[in-house]
XYZ file of C-alpha atoms in Angstrom:
307
model
C -11.382 -11.043 -15.116
C -13.291 -14.306 -15.124
C -11.970 -17.592 -13.751
C -11.241 -18.813 -17.300
C -9.420 -15.589 -18.139
C -7.328 -15.934 -14.978
C -6.507 -19.560 -15.873
C -5.412 -18.443 -19.334
C -3.360 -15.574 -17.861
C -1.647 -17.906 -15.380
C -0.819 -20.370 -18.145
C 0.427 -17.677 -20.529
C 2.762 -16.216 -17.889
C 3.895 -19.600 -16.550
C 2.791 -18.719 -13.024
C 3.597 -21.465 -10.490
C 2.543 -19.793 -7.229
C 0.063 -17.122 -6.179
C 0.413 -14.926 -3.107
C -3.051 -14.244 -1.673
C -2.715 -10.927 0.139
C -4.733 -9.631 3.102
C -3.992 -6.041 4.201
C -4.209 -5.718 7.982
C -5.028 -2.656 10.081
C -1.342 -1.665 10.235
C -0.803 -1.864 6.488
C 1.179 -5.070 6.923
C 0.659 -7.697 4.240
C -0.699 -10.974 5.613
C -1.872 -13.927 3.570
C -1.021 -17.322 2.130
C 1.030 -18.662 -0.774
C -0.686 -21.372 -2.824
C 0.206 -23.325 -5.991
C -1.360 -21.758 -9.078
C -3.649 -24.703 -9.858
C -4.870 -24.868 -6.270
C -5.527 -21.114 -6.446
C -7.833 -21.644 -9.435
C -9.733 -24.286 -7.478
C -10.027 -21.904 -4.526
C -11.501 -19.239 -6.793
C -14.279 -21.693 -7.613
C -15.065 -23.228 -4.228
C -13.966 -20.393 -1.908
C -11.881 -22.741 0.214
C -9.077 -20.310 1.118
C -9.421 -19.371 4.788
C -7.617 -17.531 7.580
C -8.401 -16.758 11.234
C -10.436 -13.576 11.558
C -8.284 -12.465 14.515
C -5.586 -11.437 12.028
C -7.233 -8.000 11.925
C -6.552 -7.318 15.608
C -2.882 -8.327 15.548
C -0.648 -5.370 16.404
C 2.287 -4.110 14.360
C 4.596 -6.249 16.526
C 2.557 -9.413 15.881
C 0.963 -9.492 19.329
C -2.650 -9.254 20.392
C -3.727 -6.085 22.220
C -3.747 -6.090 26.000
C -6.896 -7.433 27.663
C -8.058 -9.166 24.465
C -8.762 -12.874 24.870
C -8.548 -14.626 21.492
C -9.909 -18.130 22.017
C -10.610 -20.611 19.187
C -14.337 -20.423 19.834
C -14.214 -16.648 19.366
C -11.823 -16.718 16.426
C -13.785 -18.124 13.498
C -12.171 -18.576 10.122
C -12.939 -16.091 7.401
C -12.916 -16.861 3.694
C -10.466 -15.011 1.483
C -12.130 -14.105 -1.801
C -9.611 -12.922 -4.436
C -10.376 -9.634 -6.177
C -9.347 -10.899 -9.606
C -8.964 -7.345 -10.933
C -5.899 -6.991 -8.690
C -3.894 -10.005 -9.886
C -0.381 -9.012 -10.941
C 2.973 -10.539 -11.847
C 5.324 -10.433 -8.854
C 8.739 -9.535 -10.247
C 12.035 -10.667 -8.790
C 11.064 -14.174 -7.688
C 13.020 -17.283 -8.670
C 9.718 -19.161 -9.026
C 7.264 -17.391 -11.421
C 4.822 -15.823 -8.968
C 1.703 -13.679 -9.034
C -0.044 -11.853 -6.235
C -3.670 -10.962 -5.745
C -5.456 -8.927 -3.069
C -8.276 -10.724 -1.307
C -11.414 -9.611 0.514
C -12.306 -11.167 3.850
C -15.777 -12.717 3.955
C -17.478 -14.013 7.121
C -19.599 -17.163 7.443
C -22.759 -15.131 6.720
C -21.415 -14.303 3.251
C -20.791 -10.629 4.056
C -17.434 -8.907 4.039
C -15.797 -8.636 7.459
C -16.761 -5.016 8.259
C -13.519 -4.078 10.018
C -11.241 -5.349 7.259
C -9.435 -2.261 5.880
C -10.675 -2.755 2.301
C -14.251 -3.206 3.549
C -14.003 -0.002 5.591
C -12.869 1.947 2.533
C -15.561 0.390 0.347
C -18.183 1.485 2.877
C -16.855 5.050 2.862
C -16.889 5.105 -0.948
C -20.495 3.882 -0.925
C -21.449 6.925 1.168
C -19.899 9.162 -1.493
C -21.717 7.228 -4.221
C -25.063 7.814 -2.496
C -24.482 11.532 -3.046
C -23.371 11.000 -6.625
C -19.765 11.828 -5.771
C -16.447 10.098 -6.467
C -13.245 10.787 -4.515
C -10.064 11.199 -6.552
C -6.758 10.718 -4.744
C -3.048 10.784 -5.499
C -0.763 9.507 -2.716
C 2.805 10.677 -2.173
C 4.981 8.256 -0.196
C 8.181 9.253 1.550
C 10.651 6.548 2.572
C 14.282 6.053 3.517
C 16.859 3.826 1.925
C 19.208 2.588 4.670
C 22.230 0.361 5.033
C 21.404 -3.200 6.066
C 21.002 -3.528 9.799
C 20.935 -6.960 11.409
C 20.736 -5.627 14.981
C 17.484 -3.723 15.611
C 19.019 -2.124 18.736
C 21.563 -0.228 16.638
C 20.616 2.999 14.795
C 20.004 2.906 11.072
C 22.693 4.339 8.788
C 22.552 5.977 5.367
C 23.500 3.547 2.575
C 26.489 3.951 0.303
C 25.565 5.036 -3.233
C 27.315 4.294 -6.495
C 29.913 7.013 -5.742
C 31.123 4.873 -2.851
C 30.074 7.467 -0.281
C 27.033 7.885 1.934
C 25.083 11.143 2.015
C 25.861 13.399 4.965
C 23.722 16.489 4.343
C 20.269 17.518 3.216
C 19.727 17.158 -0.534
C 16.079 18.104 -1.324
C 15.244 17.661 -5.027
C 18.879 16.851 -5.839
C 19.208 14.885 -9.058
C 22.781 13.925 -8.218
C 21.599 12.442 -4.922
C 18.858 10.481 -6.706
C 21.351 9.192 -9.266
C 23.381 7.639 -6.446
C 20.752 4.891 -6.566
C 20.121 4.888 -10.326
C 20.275 1.099 -10.739
C 17.813 0.543 -7.902
C 15.403 3.164 -9.261
C 15.516 1.727 -12.785
C 14.650 -1.711 -11.428
C 11.903 -0.183 -9.263
C 10.239 1.352 -12.307
C 10.609 -1.925 -14.200
C 8.951 -3.917 -11.420
C 6.243 -1.269 -10.975
C 5.415 -1.389 -14.687
C 5.094 -5.177 -14.623
C 2.869 -4.876 -11.564
C 0.748 -2.169 -13.237
C 1.453 0.355 -10.480
C 0.615 3.835 -11.762
C 3.508 5.773 -10.280
C 4.314 9.208 -11.606
C 7.398 11.070 -10.410
C 10.250 10.403 -7.996
C 12.249 13.004 -6.080
C 14.921 13.136 -3.411
C 13.540 14.437 -0.126
C 15.344 16.425 2.592
C 16.715 13.447 4.524
C 19.882 11.532 3.685
C 18.778 8.625 1.516
C 15.150 9.794 1.693
C 13.052 9.529 -1.483
C 9.462 10.321 -2.384
C 7.346 8.559 -5.004
C 4.163 10.118 -6.386
C 1.196 8.222 -7.767
C -1.087 9.419 -10.529
C -4.571 10.611 -9.558
C -7.176 7.868 -9.557
C -9.776 5.746 -7.786
C -9.339 5.646 -4.011
C -9.546 1.857 -3.627
C -7.188 1.196 -6.530
C -4.664 3.689 -5.168
C -4.851 2.162 -1.678
C -4.174 -1.265 -3.191
C -1.290 0.075 -5.252
C 0.308 1.840 -2.275
C 0.232 -1.452 -0.365
C 1.841 -3.291 -3.269
C 4.390 -0.546 -3.939
C 5.746 -0.848 -0.404
C 6.255 -4.558 -1.031
C 7.982 -3.897 -4.350
C 10.425 -1.236 -3.134
C 11.439 -3.323 -0.123
C 12.173 -6.290 -2.378
C 14.055 -4.179 -4.928
C 16.128 -2.586 -2.164
C 17.077 -6.005 -0.788
C 18.224 -7.057 -4.255
C 20.656 -4.113 -4.079
C 21.892 -4.900 -0.574
C 20.020 -2.159 1.302
C 16.768 -1.669 3.184
C 13.759 0.521 2.455
C 11.621 1.725 5.347
C 8.384 3.727 5.522
C 8.630 4.181 9.292
C 7.549 7.670 10.330
C 10.771 8.502 12.162
C 13.423 5.847 11.538
C 16.460 7.993 12.368
C 16.711 10.455 15.234
C 18.609 13.203 13.448
C 16.878 12.965 10.072
C 13.478 14.325 8.951
C 10.440 12.098 9.331
C 8.581 10.389 6.509
C 4.894 10.794 5.705
C 2.270 9.842 3.168
C 0.488 12.839 1.714
C -2.776 12.316 -0.138
C -3.932 14.798 -2.776
C -7.706 14.835 -2.526
C -10.590 16.038 -4.633
C -14.195 14.977 -5.152
C -16.030 15.018 -8.485
C -19.751 14.818 -9.168
C -21.558 12.675 -11.739
C -20.587 15.149 -14.464
C -16.913 15.018 -13.542
C -17.001 18.493 -11.980
C -14.736 19.152 -9.005
C -17.129 20.031 -6.164
C -14.341 21.833 -4.284
C -14.262 24.681 -6.818
C -16.797 27.171 -8.136
C -17.108 27.916 -11.834
C -14.701 30.843 -11.505
C -12.098 28.722 -9.762
C -12.717 30.029 -6.255
C -13.190 27.748 -3.277
C -16.681 26.310 -2.944
C -18.654 26.183 0.291
C -18.368 22.379 0.187
C -14.590 22.731 0.124
C -14.655 24.870 3.274
C -16.977 22.320 4.895
C -14.543 19.568 3.921
C -11.631 21.397 5.544
C -13.714 22.075 8.642
C -14.599 18.404 8.887
C -10.941 17.442 8.697
C -10.049 19.902 11.448
C -12.838 18.660 13.693
C -12.518 14.905 13.117
C -8.825 14.239 12.460
C -7.972 14.054 16.193
C -10.565 11.283 16.580
C -9.197 9.443 13.526
C -5.536 9.736 14.555
C -5.440 6.375 16.411
C -6.424 4.678 13.126
C -3.790 6.200 10.836
C -1.099 6.767 13.501
C -1.595 3.900 15.967
C 2.029 3.434 17.038
C 4.485 5.471 19.069
C 6.841 6.019 16.114
């Protein structure tokens, strides 16, 4: 979308504020909220800035040990909105939109360690070979009762029956329907935010659900996963409960994960993981071997915290 198209879209939808989102290395949404008219000005003159040290902040909001972040070594970066990602943010009293931004350094290049820039670089390596990754994430998460004391264990929320789950209910439709109102609102908000979610199931844990995304472009799906987490947390709060994607939020319940269906297609749209007769290709075996060899080295990036 062009700047004029965005201005027209903002006017048509009566948008008053825009959340400018920066994904950090932990998947936590950082950013700034700006008035809509100021946002349009920032699109033109690139005046929206944040400290570049935001990408080394830990999940607890601290800086890593033995890292000295001084003003002279913490230059501002410019946040450049990716206008293709602008969406209506449902559930706000003030009409609000959100947009994902790219971090650009003073030399005009994207900050190379920004998560979106890392993924773009990886996708460029595929493109050099004439390949395109296709992914479909599956996100597991727990709905829990509100908990104002972080030292106390999380509890399973009460559903519309007036009772909390006590046992394992994998794929149970009755267990899903305990939260029917929440799920209906989730789908409504996801549709307004153009999130391409597919199916929803009840997982093995008490109050544990899984949402599946449709197959698509890797960068778009990464963006949508980030935004979906924001949406489900906000919807859950509207219904008086919490939603958490923590890997192991409750000691005696199963853990949660994010599975990613993966395939790679060539310029002709052919899946390079399969031969013409449907058998596994040599490239597919190489891909699996690469995962086995390199996943231990990558683990600190996708599982950086004790939990």
